[in-house]
JSON list of C-alpha atoms in Angstrom, two decimals:
[
{"chain": "A", "resi": 262, "resn": "ALA", "atom": "CA", "xyz": [4.14, 18.29, -4.87]},
{"chain": "A", "resi": 263, "resn": "LEU", "atom": "CA", "xyz": [5.67, 20.59, -1.63]},
{"chain": "A", "resi": 264, "resn": "GLY", "atom": "CA", "xyz": [3.88, 18.99, 0.95]},
{"chain": "A", "resi": 265, "resn": "THR", "atom": "CA", "xyz": [1.76, 20.05, 3.09]},
{"chain": "A", "resi": 266, "resn": "PRO", "atom": "CA", "xyz": [2.77, 21.12, 6.76]},
{"chain": "A", "resi": 267, "resn": "LEU", "atom": "CA", "xyz": [2.02, 19.81, 9.84]},
{"chain": "A", "resi": 268, "resn": "ASP", "atom": "CA", "xyz": [1.86, 22.10, 13.40]},
{"chain": "A", "resi": 269, "resn": "SER", "atom": "CA", "xyz": [3.02, 19.73, 16.26]},
{"chain": "A", "resi": 270, "resn": "LEU", "atom": "CA", "xyz": [1.28, 16.92, 17.76]},
{"chain": "A", "resi": 271, "resn": "ALA", "atom": "CA", "xyz": [0.98, 14.93, 20.89]},
{"chain": "A", "resi": 272, "resn": "THR", "atom": "CA", "xyz": [0.07, 11.69, 21.20]},
{"chain": "A", "resi": 273, "resn": "GLY", "atom": "CA", "xyz": [-3.39, 10.76, 20.32]},
{"chain": "A", "resi": 274, "resn": "ASP", "atom": "CA", "xyz": [-3.48, 13.59, 18.37]},
{"chain": "A", "resi": 275, "resn": "SER", "atom": "CA", "xyz": [-4.90, 12.17, 14.99]},
{"chain": "A", "resi": 276, "resn": "LEU", "atom": "CA", "xyz": [-5.42, 14.70, 11.53]},
{"chain": "A", "resi": 277, "resn": "SER", "atom": "CA", "xyz": [-7.77, 14.01, 8.39]},
{"chain": "A", "resi": 278, "resn": "PHE", "atom": "CA", "xyz": [-6.71, 15.46, 5.06]},
{"chain": "A", "resi": 279, "resn": "ARG", "atom": "CA", "xyz": [-8.54, 15.53, 1.81]},
{"chain": "A", "resi": 280, "resn": "PHE", "atom": "CA", "xyz": [-6.93, 16.50, -1.30]},
{"chain": "A", "resi": 281, "resn": "SER", "atom": "CA", "xyz": [-7.69, 15.84, -4.98]},
{"chain": "A", "resi": 282, "resn": "ALA", "atom": "CA", "xyz": [-5.63, 14.74, -7.86]},
{"chain": "A", "resi": 283, "resn": "ALA", "atom": "CA", "xyz": [-6.82, 15.73, -12.58]},
{"chain": "A", "resi": 284, "resn": "VAL", "atom": "CA", "xyz": [-7.26, 12.21, -13.59]},
{"chain": "A", "resi": 285, "resn": "LYS", "atom": "CA", "xyz": [-5.98, 11.69, -16.84]},
{"chain": "A", "resi": 286, "resn": "LYS", "atom": "CA", "xyz": [-8.57, 9.67, -19.50]},
{"chain": "A", "resi": 287, "resn": "ASP", "atom": "CA", "xyz": [-5.51, 6.45, -19.94]},
{"chain": "A", "resi": 288, "resn": "TRP", "atom": "CA", "xyz": [-5.15, 5.85, -16.43]},
{"chain": "A", "resi": 289, "resn": "GLU", "atom": "CA", "xyz": [-6.79, 2.62, -15.04]},
{"chain": "A", "resi": 290, "resn": "ALA", "atom": "CA", "xyz": [-8.61, 4.45, -11.81]},
{"chain": "A", "resi": 291, "resn": "GLY", "atom": "CA", "xyz": [-9.03, 0.64, -10.19]},
{"chain": "A", "resi": 292, "resn": "ASP", "atom": "CA", "xyz": [-4.88, -0.04, -10.16]},
{"chain": "A", "resi": 293, "resn": "LEU", "atom": "CA", "xyz": [-4.38, 3.35, -8.67]},
{"chain": "A", "resi": 294, "resn": "ALA", "atom": "CA", "xyz": [-3.14, 4.13, -5.16]},
{"chain": "A", "resi": 295, "resn": "VAL", "atom": "CA", "xyz": [-3.43, 6.74, -2.79]},
{"chain": "A", "resi": 296, "resn": "VAL", "atom": "CA", "xyz": [0.31, 6.95, -0.79]},
{"chain": "A", "resi": 297, "resn": "ALA", "atom": "CA", "xyz": [0.73, 9.41, 2.06]},
{"chain": "A", "resi": 298, "resn": "TRP", "atom": "CA", "xyz": [4.60, 9.62, 4.22]},
{"chain": "A", "resi": 299, "resn": "VAL", "atom": "CA", "xyz": [4.69, 12.18, 7.63]},
{"chain": "A", "resi": 300, "resn": "GLN", "atom": "CA", "xyz": [9.04, 12.86, 7.12]},
{"chain": "A", "resi": 301, "resn": "CYS", "atom": "CA", "xyz": [10.67, 15.69, 9.22]},
{"chain": "A", "resi": 302, "resn": "ASP", "atom": "CA", "xyz": [11.63, 18.22, 6.70]},
{"chain": "A", "resi": 303, "resn": "ARG", "atom": "CA", "xyz": [15.36, 19.06, 9.13]},
{"chain": "A", "resi": 304, "resn": "THR", "atom": "CA", "xyz": [16.63, 15.07, 8.55]},
{"chain": "A", "resi": 305, "resn": "ARG", "atom": "CA", "xyz": [14.72, 14.13, 4.94]},
{"chain": "A", "resi": 306, "resn": "GLU", "atom": "CA", "xyz": [13.32, 11.20, 7.87]},
{"chain": "A", "resi": 307, "resn": "VAL", "atom": "CA", "xyz": [10.62, 9.37, 6.85]},
{"chain": "A", "resi": 308, "resn": "LEU", "atom": "CA", "xyz": [8.44, 8.98, 10.78]},
{"chain": "A", "resi": 309, "resn": "GLN", "atom": "CA", "xyz": [5.19, 7.08, 9.69]},
{"chain": "A", "resi": 310, "resn": "ALA", "atom": "CA", "xyz": [3.70, 6.00, 5.67]},
{"chain": "A", "resi": 311, "resn": "ASN", "atom": "CA", "xyz": [1.08, 4.26, 4.54]},
{"chain": "A", "resi": 312, "resn": "ILE", "atom": "CA", "xyz": [-0.40, 3.21, 1.24]},
{"chain": "A", "resi": 313, "resn": "HIS", "atom": "CA", "xyz": [-4.23, 2.45, 0.06]},
{"chain": "A", "resi": 314, "resn": "PHE", "atom": "CA", "xyz": [-4.72, 0.06, -2.85]},
{"chain": "A", "resi": 315, "resn": "PRO", "atom": "CA", "xyz": [-8.51, -0.64, -4.09]},
{"chain": "A", "resi": 316, "resn": "THR", "atom": "CA", "xyz": [-9.81, -3.80, -2.89]},
{"chain": "A", "resi": 317, "resn": "SER", "atom": "CA", "xyz": [-9.61, -6.47, -4.92]},
{"chain": "A", "resi": 318, "resn": "ILE", "atom": "CA", "xyz": [-11.43, -9.70, -4.52]},
{"chain": "A", "resi": 319, "resn": "ILE", "atom": "CA", "xyz": [-10.68, -12.83, -5.22]},
{"chain": "A", "resi": 320, "resn": "SER", "atom": "CA", "xyz": [-11.47, -16.44, -4.89]},
{"chain": "A", "resi": 321, "resn": "GLU", "atom": "CA", "xyz": [-10.44, -19.45, -4.71]},
{"chain": "A", "resi": 322, "resn": "ARG", "atom": "CA", "xyz": [-12.02, -20.36, -7.56]},
{"chain": "A", "resi": 323, "resn": "GLU", "atom": "CA", "xyz": [-9.20, -19.02, -9.53]},
{"chain": "A", "resi": 324, "resn": "PRO", "atom": "CA", "xyz": [-6.97, -21.62, -11.17]},
{"chain": "A", "resi": 325, "resn": "GLY", "atom": "CA", "xyz": [-3.92, -22.45, -9.30]},
{"chain": "A", "resi": 326, "resn": "LEU", "atom": "CA", "xyz": [-4.80, -19.84, -6.17]},
{"chain": "A", "resi": 327, "resn": "ARG", "atom": "CA", "xyz": [-4.80, -21.30, -2.65]},
{"chain": "A", "resi": 328, "resn": "LEU", "atom": "CA", "xyz": [-6.14, -19.52, -0.39]},
{"chain": "A", "resi": 329, "resn": "PHE", "atom": "CA", "xyz": [-5.46, -19.21, 3.65]},
{"chain": "A", "resi": 330, "resn": "HIS", "atom": "CA", "xyz": [-6.40, -17.88, 6.31]},
{"chain": "A", "resi": 331, "resn": "ALA", "atom": "CA", "xyz": [-4.09, -15.78, 9.34]},
{"chain": "A", "resi": 332, "resn": "GLN", "atom": "CA", "xyz": [-1.82, -17.99, 11.32]},
{"chain": "A", "resi": 333, "resn": "THR", "atom": "CA", "xyz": [-2.28, -20.79, 9.27]},
{"chain": "A", "resi": 334, "resn": "GLU", "atom": "CA", "xyz": [1.04, -22.96, 8.09]},
{"chain": "A", "resi": 335, "resn": "ALA", "atom": "CA", "xyz": [1.45, -24.99, 4.77]},
{"chain": "A", "resi": 336, "resn": "LYS", "atom": "CA", "xyz": [4.02, -26.07, 3.83]},
{"chain": "A", "resi": 337, "resn": "VAL", "atom": "CA", "xyz": [4.63, -25.05, -0.58]},
{"chain": "A", "resi": 338, "resn": "PRO", "atom": "CA", "xyz": [7.51, -27.13, -2.86]},
{"chain": "A", "resi": 339, "resn": "TYR", "atom": "CA", "xyz": [9.14, -24.94, -4.53]},
{"chain": "A", "resi": 340, "resn": "VAL", "atom": "CA", "xyz": [11.49, -26.16, -8.01]},
{"chain": "A", "resi": 341, "resn": "ILE", "atom": "CA", "xyz": [14.39, -24.39, -9.09]},
{"chain": "A", "resi": 342, "resn": "PHE", "atom": "CA", "xyz": [15.83, -25.87, -12.22]},
{"chain": "A", "resi": 343, "resn": "ASN", "atom": "CA", "xyz": [19.29, -24.14, -13.69]},
{"chain": "A", "resi": 344, "resn": "ASP", "atom": "CA", "xyz": [19.50, -24.85, -16.86]}
]
């Protein structure tokens, strides 16, 4: 809740941390994600952030799903009905 202070870092430096937290029994563990950010105490500016989601495997066999490879362009028509 109070964060973890960092000593000054130089370009190319890296730090590793290991934290644990209790997972409540009614939480769905497969839906949890880890979020981390580096923030300046003085200005409150967020300098860097990241999130790690659980791995999901999606197959094209799911109805209505089209997967594209990176750098692929696709034209998909969208229609908005104004009722």
